[in-house]
XYZ file of C-alpha atoms in Angstrom:
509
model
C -8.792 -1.778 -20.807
C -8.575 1.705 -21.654
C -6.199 4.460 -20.139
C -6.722 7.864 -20.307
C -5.268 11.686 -18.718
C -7.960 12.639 -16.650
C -8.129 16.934 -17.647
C -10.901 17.919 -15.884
C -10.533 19.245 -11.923
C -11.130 16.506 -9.728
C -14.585 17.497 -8.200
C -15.776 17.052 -12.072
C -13.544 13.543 -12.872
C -16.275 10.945 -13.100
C -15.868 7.683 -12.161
C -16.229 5.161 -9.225
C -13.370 5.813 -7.562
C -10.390 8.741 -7.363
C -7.521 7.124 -5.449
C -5.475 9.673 -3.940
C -1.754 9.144 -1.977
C -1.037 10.726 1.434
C 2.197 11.376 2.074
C 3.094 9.946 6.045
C 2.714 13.115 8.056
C 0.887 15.196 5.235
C -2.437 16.142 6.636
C -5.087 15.181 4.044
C -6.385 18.676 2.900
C -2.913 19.187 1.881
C -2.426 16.233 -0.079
C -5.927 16.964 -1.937
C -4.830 20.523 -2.816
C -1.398 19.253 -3.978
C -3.371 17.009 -6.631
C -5.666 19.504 -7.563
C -5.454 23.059 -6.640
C -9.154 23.815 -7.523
C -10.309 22.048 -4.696
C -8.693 24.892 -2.049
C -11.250 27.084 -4.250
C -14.031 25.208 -3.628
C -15.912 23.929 -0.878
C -13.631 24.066 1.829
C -15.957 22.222 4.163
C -15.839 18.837 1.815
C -12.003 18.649 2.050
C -12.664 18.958 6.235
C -15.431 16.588 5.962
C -13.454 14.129 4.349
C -9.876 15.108 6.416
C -12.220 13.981 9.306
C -13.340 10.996 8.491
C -9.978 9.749 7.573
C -8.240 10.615 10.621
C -11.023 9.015 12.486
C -10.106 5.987 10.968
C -6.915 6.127 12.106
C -5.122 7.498 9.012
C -1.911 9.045 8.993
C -0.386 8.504 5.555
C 2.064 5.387 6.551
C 2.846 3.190 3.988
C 0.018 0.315 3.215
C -3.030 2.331 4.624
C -6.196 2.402 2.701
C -9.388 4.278 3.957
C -12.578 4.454 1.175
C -14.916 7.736 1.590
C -18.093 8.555 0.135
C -17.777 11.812 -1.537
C -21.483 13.176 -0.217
C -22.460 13.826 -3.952
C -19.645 16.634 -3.733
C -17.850 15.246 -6.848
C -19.038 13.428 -9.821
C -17.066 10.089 -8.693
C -18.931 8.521 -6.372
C -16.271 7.741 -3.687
C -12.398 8.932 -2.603
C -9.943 6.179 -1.713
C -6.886 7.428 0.112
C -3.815 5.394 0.483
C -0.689 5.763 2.551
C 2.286 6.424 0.447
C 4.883 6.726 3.310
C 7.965 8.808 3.590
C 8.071 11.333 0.502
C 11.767 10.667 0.582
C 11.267 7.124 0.270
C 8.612 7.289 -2.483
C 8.993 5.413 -5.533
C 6.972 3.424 -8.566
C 6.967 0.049 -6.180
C 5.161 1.793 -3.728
C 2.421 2.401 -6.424
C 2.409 -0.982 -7.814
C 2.100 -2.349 -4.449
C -0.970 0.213 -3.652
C -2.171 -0.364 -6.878
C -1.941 -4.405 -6.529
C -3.686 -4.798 -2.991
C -6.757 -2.028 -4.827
C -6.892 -4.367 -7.462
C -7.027 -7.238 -5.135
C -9.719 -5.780 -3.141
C -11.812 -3.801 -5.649
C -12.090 -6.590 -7.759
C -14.723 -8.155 -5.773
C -16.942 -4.867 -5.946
C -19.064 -5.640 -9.517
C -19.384 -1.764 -9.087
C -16.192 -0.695 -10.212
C -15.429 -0.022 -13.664
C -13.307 3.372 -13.638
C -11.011 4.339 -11.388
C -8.698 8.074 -11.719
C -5.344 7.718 -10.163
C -3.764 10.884 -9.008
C -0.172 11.194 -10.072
C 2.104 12.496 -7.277
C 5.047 14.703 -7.108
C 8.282 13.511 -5.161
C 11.029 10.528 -4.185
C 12.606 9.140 -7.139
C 10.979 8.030 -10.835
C 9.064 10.432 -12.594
C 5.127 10.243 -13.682
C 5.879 7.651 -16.722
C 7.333 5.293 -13.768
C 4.255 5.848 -11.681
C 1.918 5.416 -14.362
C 3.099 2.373 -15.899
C 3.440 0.848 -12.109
C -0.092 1.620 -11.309
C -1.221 -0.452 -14.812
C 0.825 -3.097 -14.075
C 0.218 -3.360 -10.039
C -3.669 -3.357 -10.572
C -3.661 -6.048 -13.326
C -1.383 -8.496 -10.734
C -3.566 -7.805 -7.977
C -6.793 -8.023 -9.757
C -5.343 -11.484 -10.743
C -7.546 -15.109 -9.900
C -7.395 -18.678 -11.306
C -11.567 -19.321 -11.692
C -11.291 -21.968 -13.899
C -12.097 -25.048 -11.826
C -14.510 -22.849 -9.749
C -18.257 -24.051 -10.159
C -19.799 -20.721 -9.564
C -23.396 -19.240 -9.242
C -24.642 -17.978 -12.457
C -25.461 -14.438 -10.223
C -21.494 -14.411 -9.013
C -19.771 -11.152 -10.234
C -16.583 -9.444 -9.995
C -15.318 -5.673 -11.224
C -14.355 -5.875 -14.784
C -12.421 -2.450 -15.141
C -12.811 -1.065 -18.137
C -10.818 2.223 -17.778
C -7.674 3.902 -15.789
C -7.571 7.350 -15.607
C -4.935 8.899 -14.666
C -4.548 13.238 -13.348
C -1.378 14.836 -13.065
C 0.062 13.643 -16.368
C 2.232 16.346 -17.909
C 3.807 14.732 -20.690
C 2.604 13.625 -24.481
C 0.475 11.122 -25.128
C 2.893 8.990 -26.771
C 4.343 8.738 -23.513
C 1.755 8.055 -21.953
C 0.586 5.251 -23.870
C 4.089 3.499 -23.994
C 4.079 3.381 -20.118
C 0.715 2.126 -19.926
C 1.071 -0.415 -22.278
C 4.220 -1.603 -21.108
C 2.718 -1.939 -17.416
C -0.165 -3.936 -19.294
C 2.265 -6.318 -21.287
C 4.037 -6.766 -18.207
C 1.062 -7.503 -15.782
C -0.374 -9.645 -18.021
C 2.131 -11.567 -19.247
C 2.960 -12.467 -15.220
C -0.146 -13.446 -15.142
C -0.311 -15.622 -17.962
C 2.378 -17.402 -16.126
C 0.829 -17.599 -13.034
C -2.380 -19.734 -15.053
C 0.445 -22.201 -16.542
C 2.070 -22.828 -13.222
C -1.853 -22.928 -11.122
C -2.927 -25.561 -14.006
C -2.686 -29.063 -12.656
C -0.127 -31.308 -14.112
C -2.462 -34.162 -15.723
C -3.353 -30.525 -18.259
C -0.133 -28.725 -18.098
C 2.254 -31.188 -19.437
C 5.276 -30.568 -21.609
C 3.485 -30.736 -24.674
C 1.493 -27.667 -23.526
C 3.485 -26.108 -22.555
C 5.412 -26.569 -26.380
C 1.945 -25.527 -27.308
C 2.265 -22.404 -25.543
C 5.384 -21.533 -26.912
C 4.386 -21.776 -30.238
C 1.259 -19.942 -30.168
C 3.980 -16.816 -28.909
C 6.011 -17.723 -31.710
C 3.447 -17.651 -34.220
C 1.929 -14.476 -32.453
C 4.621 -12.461 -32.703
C 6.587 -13.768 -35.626
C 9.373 -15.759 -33.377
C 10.808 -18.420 -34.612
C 10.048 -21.724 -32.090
C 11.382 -24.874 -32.425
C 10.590 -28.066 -30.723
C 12.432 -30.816 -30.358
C 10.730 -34.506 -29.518
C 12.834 -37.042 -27.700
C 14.607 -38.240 -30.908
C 15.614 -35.020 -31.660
C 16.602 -34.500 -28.295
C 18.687 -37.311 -28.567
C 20.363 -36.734 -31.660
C 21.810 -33.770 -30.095
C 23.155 -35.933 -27.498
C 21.288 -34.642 -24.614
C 22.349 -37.163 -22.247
C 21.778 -35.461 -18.743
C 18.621 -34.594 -20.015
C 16.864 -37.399 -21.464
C 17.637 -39.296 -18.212
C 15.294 -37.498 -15.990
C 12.566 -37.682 -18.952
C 13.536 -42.037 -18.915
C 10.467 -42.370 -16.010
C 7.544 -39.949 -17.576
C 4.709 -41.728 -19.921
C 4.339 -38.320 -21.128
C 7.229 -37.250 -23.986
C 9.763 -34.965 -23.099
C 10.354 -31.711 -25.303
C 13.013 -29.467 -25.930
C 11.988 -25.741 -26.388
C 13.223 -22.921 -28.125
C 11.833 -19.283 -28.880
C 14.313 -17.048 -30.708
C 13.863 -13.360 -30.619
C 16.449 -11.648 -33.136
C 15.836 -7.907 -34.457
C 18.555 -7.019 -37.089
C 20.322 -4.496 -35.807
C 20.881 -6.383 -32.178
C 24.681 -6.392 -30.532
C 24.080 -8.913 -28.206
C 22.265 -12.027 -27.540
C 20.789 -13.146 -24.048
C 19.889 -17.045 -23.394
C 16.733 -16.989 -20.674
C 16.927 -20.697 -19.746
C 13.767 -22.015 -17.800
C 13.573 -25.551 -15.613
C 10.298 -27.385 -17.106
C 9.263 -29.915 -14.623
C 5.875 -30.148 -15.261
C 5.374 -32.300 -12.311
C 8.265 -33.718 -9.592
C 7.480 -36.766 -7.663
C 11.218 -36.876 -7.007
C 11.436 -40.622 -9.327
C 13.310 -43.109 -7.766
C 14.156 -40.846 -4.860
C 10.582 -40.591 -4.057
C 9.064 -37.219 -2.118
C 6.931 -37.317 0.882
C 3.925 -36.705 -0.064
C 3.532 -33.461 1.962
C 6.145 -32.406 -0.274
C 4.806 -33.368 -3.467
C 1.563 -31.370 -3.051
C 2.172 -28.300 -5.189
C 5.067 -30.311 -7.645
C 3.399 -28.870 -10.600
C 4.661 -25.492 -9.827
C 8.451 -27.324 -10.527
C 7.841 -25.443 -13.704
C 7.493 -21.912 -12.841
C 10.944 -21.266 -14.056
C 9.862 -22.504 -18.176
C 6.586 -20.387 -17.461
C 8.637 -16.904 -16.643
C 10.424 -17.584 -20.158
C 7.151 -18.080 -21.904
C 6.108 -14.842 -20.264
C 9.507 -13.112 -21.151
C 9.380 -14.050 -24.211
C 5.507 -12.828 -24.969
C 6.947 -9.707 -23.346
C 9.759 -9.624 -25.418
C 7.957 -10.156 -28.876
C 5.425 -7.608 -28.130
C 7.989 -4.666 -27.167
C 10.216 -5.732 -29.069
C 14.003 -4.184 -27.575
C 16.928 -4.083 -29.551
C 18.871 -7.108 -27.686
C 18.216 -10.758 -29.067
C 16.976 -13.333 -26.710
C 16.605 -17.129 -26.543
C 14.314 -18.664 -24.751
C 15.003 -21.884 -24.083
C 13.097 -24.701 -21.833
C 13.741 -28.282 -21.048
C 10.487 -29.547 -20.255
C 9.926 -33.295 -18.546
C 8.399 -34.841 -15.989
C 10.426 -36.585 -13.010
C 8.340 -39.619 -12.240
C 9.298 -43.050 -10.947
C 8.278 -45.113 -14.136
C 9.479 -48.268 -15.039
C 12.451 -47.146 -17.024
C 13.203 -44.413 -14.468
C 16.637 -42.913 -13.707
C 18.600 -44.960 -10.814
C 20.632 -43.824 -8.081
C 23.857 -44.486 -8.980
C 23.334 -44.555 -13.119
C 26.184 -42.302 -14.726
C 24.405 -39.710 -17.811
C 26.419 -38.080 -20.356
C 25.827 -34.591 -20.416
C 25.497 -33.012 -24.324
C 29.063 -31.112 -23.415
C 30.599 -34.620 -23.308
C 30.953 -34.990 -18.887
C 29.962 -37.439 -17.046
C 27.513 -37.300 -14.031
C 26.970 -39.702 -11.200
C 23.288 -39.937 -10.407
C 23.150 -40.328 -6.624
C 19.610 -38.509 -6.085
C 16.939 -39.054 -8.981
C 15.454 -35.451 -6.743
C 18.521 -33.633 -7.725
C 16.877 -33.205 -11.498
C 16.236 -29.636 -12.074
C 20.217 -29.190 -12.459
C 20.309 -32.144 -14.918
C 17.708 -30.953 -17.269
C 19.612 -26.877 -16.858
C 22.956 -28.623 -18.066
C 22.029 -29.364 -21.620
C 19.594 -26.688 -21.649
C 22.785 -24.298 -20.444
C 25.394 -25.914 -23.084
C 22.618 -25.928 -25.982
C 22.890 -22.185 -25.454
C 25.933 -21.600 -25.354
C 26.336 -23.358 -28.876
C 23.484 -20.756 -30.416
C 26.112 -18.210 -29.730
C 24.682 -16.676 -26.307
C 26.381 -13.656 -25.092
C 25.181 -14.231 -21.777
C 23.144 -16.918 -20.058
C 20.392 -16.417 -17.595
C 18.625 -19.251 -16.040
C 15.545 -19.700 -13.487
C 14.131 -22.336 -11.723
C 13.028 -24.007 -8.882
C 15.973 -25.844 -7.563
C 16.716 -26.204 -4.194
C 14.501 -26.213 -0.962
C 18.063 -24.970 0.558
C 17.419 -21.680 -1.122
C 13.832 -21.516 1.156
C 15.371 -22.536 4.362
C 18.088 -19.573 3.816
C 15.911 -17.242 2.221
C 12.719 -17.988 3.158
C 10.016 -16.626 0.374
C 10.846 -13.111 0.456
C 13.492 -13.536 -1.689
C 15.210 -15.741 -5.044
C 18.968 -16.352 -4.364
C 21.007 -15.293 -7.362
C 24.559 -17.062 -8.024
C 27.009 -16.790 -11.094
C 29.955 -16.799 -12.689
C 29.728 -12.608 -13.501
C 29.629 -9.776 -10.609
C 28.439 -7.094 -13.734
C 25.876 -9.394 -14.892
C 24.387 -10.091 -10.776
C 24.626 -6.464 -10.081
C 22.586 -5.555 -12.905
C 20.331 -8.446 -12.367
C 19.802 -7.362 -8.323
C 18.730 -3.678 -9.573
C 16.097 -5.375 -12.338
C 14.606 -7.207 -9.841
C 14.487 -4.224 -7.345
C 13.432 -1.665 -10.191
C 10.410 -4.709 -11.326
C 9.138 -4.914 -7.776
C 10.943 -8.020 -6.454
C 13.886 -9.553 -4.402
C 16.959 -10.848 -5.499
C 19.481 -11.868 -2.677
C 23.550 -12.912 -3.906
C 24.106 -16.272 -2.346
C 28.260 -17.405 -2.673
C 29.679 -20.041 -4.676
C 33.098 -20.634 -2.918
C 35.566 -23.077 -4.200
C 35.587 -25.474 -1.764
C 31.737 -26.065 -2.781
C 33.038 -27.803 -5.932
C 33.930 -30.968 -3.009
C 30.438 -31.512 -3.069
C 30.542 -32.192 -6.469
C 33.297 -34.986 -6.866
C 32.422 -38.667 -8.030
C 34.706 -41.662 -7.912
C 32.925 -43.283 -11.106
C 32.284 -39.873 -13.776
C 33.389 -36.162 -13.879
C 30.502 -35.032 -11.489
C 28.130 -36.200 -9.389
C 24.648 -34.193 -9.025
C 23.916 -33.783 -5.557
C 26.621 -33.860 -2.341
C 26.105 -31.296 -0.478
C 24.225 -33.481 2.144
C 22.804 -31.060 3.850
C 25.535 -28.354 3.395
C 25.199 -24.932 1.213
C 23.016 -27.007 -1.153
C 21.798 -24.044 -2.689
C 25.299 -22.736 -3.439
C 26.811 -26.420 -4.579
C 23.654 -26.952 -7.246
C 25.269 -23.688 -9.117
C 27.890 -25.037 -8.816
C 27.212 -27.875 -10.971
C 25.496 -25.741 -12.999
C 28.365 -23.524 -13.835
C 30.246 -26.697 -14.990
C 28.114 -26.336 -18.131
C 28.737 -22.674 -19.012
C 31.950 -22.598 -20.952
C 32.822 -19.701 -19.597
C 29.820 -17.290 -20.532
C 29.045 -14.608 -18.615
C 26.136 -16.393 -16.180
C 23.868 -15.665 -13.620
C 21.259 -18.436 -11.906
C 17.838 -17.495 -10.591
C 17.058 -20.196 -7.731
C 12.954 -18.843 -7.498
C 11.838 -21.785 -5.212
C 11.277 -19.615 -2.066
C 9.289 -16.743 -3.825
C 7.975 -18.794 -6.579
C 5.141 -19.832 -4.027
C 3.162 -18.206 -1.547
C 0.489 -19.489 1.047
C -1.414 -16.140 1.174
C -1.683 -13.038 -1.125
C 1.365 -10.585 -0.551
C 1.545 -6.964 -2.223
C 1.840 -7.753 -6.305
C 2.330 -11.898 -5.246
C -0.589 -13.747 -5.540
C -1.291 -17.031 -3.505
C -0.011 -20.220 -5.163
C 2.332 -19.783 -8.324
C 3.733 -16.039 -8.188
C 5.288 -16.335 -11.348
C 8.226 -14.934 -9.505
C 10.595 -13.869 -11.897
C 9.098 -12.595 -15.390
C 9.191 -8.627 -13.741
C 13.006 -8.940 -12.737
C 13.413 -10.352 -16.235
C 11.188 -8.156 -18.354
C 13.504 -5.315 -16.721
C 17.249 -6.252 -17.329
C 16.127 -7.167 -21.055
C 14.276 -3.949 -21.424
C 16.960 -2.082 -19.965
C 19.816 -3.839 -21.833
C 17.753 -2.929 -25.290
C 17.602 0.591 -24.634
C 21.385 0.157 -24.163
C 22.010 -1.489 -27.060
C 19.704 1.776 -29.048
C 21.880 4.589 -27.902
C-alpha cells in the first residue's frame, strides 16, 4: 500500500472516496471549508447539495456516524464519505482509528475501492502524525478477514486498496512516512496474530508456532532459540513440562531476543502458548472447549511484538519469551493432586489440571528473570474470572509495580484498548496454601480467581518490577467491534507495541 499528501484542492483529489470528519454540532459546509478553503470559492450550491443530503439522513456529526454521497461529477473522486467525529474537545487519534477501522470493515467489500483521501483535522489532543498513523493502522484492522478455509466463487471480490491519501499534512515527508509506516507495522502485525490465534489447533501447534518465531528471527536478524522437551528439561522446567506430560504433540520453549547496543534496559514480554486447552484431567465442557485454540493468543501478541519490535527497532531490549504446549488428557497426563517442581526450586500442588496457563507462566517468568530482565511483562488467557468481572471490554492488569501498571494503563489507552487494575490483596495468598508443597495452583474456589492466579504468578518474579496482562475477556469477541475483529482480537500487541515504543524513545533522549 502506498501513502501519499494529497496537494491538490479537494474538488481536484482523485480517487474513490474523500472521507471527511464532522465535528458533533458543526454544520457540514463548515466542516468542508475547514478542510479545504477552496471549496467556499467554488460552487456554493455543491457544498448545499451535499449539506442536504446528509442532514436528511439524519447526520449531525456524533461520534460513529457514517453517511456516503455521490459527488454529482462535482469533484474528480467519485463519492464523499462523512463521518461523525464527536465533541472537538474530546477528539483524539482513537477516534480515527475507530472511523478508520469500521471504513475498512465496510469498504472492503466494495471491489471498487482502491484510493481513498483522508482529510486531516484540526483540534482535541494529538497532532496530524497521531491522526495519520491511526488512520493506517485503523483501516488495515478493520479491513482484516481469515479467508483461508473459505471455498469461494472464482467471481468473489473484495477492495484491495492500493493507496491512502492523506490532505491537511503540514509537516515533512519523513514524518510522514514514519507515522504511516508505523500504523502499517502495527496493523499488520495485529493481524498476523489474529491468523495464528483463528488457525485451528490440529495446524497451529507449538511447533508452528516455533516456526513462526524463527522466521521473525531470521527476518529481522533476532536471535531465536528453541528449546525441545530435553532441553526444557535440562533447565529444570518442572511446572512446565507437567502440563506438556498429556500432549502427543512436543512441547517447545521459545525465545526471541531483541538487543540494540546502546540499550539501558531490558523488557521480558512473556506469552501463555496453549495451543489448544481441553482442560486434561480436569476435563472442560465441551461448550467451553469450542474456541480452546485461542488459549494462545497471549504467545501470538509476543510474536507480533516482537515482528514489531525488529522492524522499528527502539532503543530498549526485549525478550520474547513463550511456553508453548498443549493441555490434553493423554495417557501420561498431569493428575490432580501430583506435586511439580517449578525451575525456581518450589513446589506446587496440582489440584486442577485447568489451572495450567499459570504453570507454564512460572518457568517462563523465572527463565526471564535469569536473562537479566529489567522488567517482566506477561499476557495470557488465564482466568474466565477476569470475563465475569470484566466482561470483554476490558484485560485486567495486576502486578507487583504501580509505575510499571500506570504506564501500562496509558499504552493501552494511547494503542486503542482497555486495561482495567484488578487488586492483589494479601489475604489472596490463602488461596494459595498447600499442606503437601510450597503452593498449590488453583484455590480460590470461586473467589477473586482472577486476582489469586497473579498471585501465584508473582511467586515466580524475584522481585522484578512486574505487571500481568489477563486478555481472556477481550481476547475474543462474538461480533466485530470498532478495531476488534470477531473471533481472536489479538488483544494486546497495540497496548504492547506502545509502552515498548514509548520506553525506547525514553531510553534515546
Amino acid at each position: 500500500m502506498q501513502y501519499i499528501v494529497e496537494s491538490a484542492p479537494l474538488w481536484r483529489a482523485t480517487g474513490d472516496a474523500i472521507i471527511v470528519g464532522i465535528f458533533l454540532s458543526e454544520s457540514v459546509e463548515d466542516g468542508l471549508n475547514n478542510v479545504d478553503k477552496a471549496l467556499a470559492e467554488g460552487d456554493t450550491s455543491f457544498l448545499e447539495k451535499l449539506a442536504t443530503s446528509a442532514r436528511e439522513e439524519g447526520f449531525t456529526g456524533k461520534a460513529g456516524q457514517t453517511v456516503i454521497l455521490p459527488t454529482y461529477g462535482q469533484t474528480a473522486a467519485k463519492r464523499v464519505i462523512l463521518v461523525g467525529l464527536g465533541k472537538q474537545t474530546e477528539f483524539n487519534a482513537r477516534v480515527t482509528s475507530k472511523l478508520a477501522a469500521n471504513l475498512g470493515r465496510r469498504l472492503s467489500a466494495n471491489e471498487h475501492i482502491a484510493r481513498v483521501c483522508f482529510c486531516l483535522r484540526d483540534g482535541g489532543t494529538g497532532g496530524a502524525a497521531e491522526q495519520a498513523r491511526a488512520f493506517v493502522e485503523g483501516w488495515i484492522l478493520g479491513s482484516y478477514s481469515f479467508r483461508k478455509y473459505k471455498t469461494q466463487s472464482k467471481d468473489e471480490k473484495r477492495a484491495e486498496i492500493r493507496e491512502i491519501a492523506m490532505k491537511g499534512w503540514s509537516g515533512n515527508e519523513k514524518e510522514f512516512s514514519a507515522a504511516c509506516s508505523a500504523g502499517e507495522t502495527v496493523g499488520n502485525s495485529t493481524n498476523f496474530a489474529r491468523m495464528l490465534i483463528a488457525e485451528p489447533a490440529c495446524f497451529m501447534t507449538p511447533s508452528r508456532l516455533a516456526h513462526e518465531a524463527q522466521r521473525i528471527g531470521k527476518e529481522h536478524g533476532m536471535n531465536c532459540t528453541v528449546m525441545d522437551v530435553a532441553e526444557i528439561e535440562k533447565l529444570g522446567m518442572g511446572s512446565f513440562l507437567g502440563v506438556a506430560r498429556g500432549a502427543k504433540e512436543p512441547a517447545k520453549f521459545i525465545v526471541l531476543r531483541y538487543e540494540p547496543k546502546n540499550a539501558k534496559k531490558k523488557i521480558a514480554v512473556v506469552g501463555k502458548g496453549i495451543t489448544f486447552d481441553s482442560g486434561g484431567l480436569s476435563l472442560k465442557p465441551a461448550v467451553s472447549m469450542e474456541h480452546m485454540k485461542y488459549d494462545m493468543s497471549g504467545a501470538a501478541a509476543v510474536l507480533a511484538t516482537m515482528n514489531v519490535v525488529g522492524t522499528l527497532k527502539p532503543n530498549v531490549s526485549v525478550l520474547g519469551v513463550i511456553a508453548a504446549t498443549e493441555n490434553m488428557p493423554g495417557s501420561n497426563a498431569l493428575h490432580p493432586g501430583d506435586v511439580l517442581t517449578a525451575m525456581n526450586g518450589k513446589t506446587i500442588e496440582v489440584n486442577n489440571t485447568d489451572a495450567e496457563g499459570r504453570l507454564v507462566l512460572a518457568d517462563a517468568l523465572t527463565f526471564s528473570v535469569k536473562e537479566g530482565a529489567d522488567e517482566l511483562i506477561d499476557i495470557a488467557t488465564l482466568t474466565g474470572a477476569i470475563v465475569t468481572a470484566l466482561g470483554r471490554c476490558a484485560a485486567g492488569v495486576m502486578g507487583s509495580d504501580q509505575a510499571l501498571l500506570e504506564r501500562l494503563i496509558k499504552a493501552s489507552a494511547d494503542g486503542g484498548e482497555r486495561l482495567w487494575q484488578m487488586p492483589m490483596f494479601d489475604e489472596y495468598k490463602e488461596a494459595l496454601k498447600s499442606d503437601v508443597a510450597d503452593l498449590k495452583n488453583a484455590g480460590s474456589r470461586g473467589e477473586a480467581g482472577s486476582s489469586c492466579a497473579a498471585m501465584f504468578l508473582q511467586e515466580f518474579v524475584e522481585g522484578k518490577p512486574w505487571a500481568h496482562l489477563d486478555i481472556a475477556g477481550p481476547g475474543w469477541l462474538d461480533k466485530d467491534r470498532d478495531e476488534s475483529n470477531k473471533g481472536g482480537t489479538a488483544f494486546g500487541v497495540r497496548t504492547l507495541c506502545q509502552y515498548i515504543l514509548e520506553q525506547g524513545k525514553e531510553e534515546s533522549n
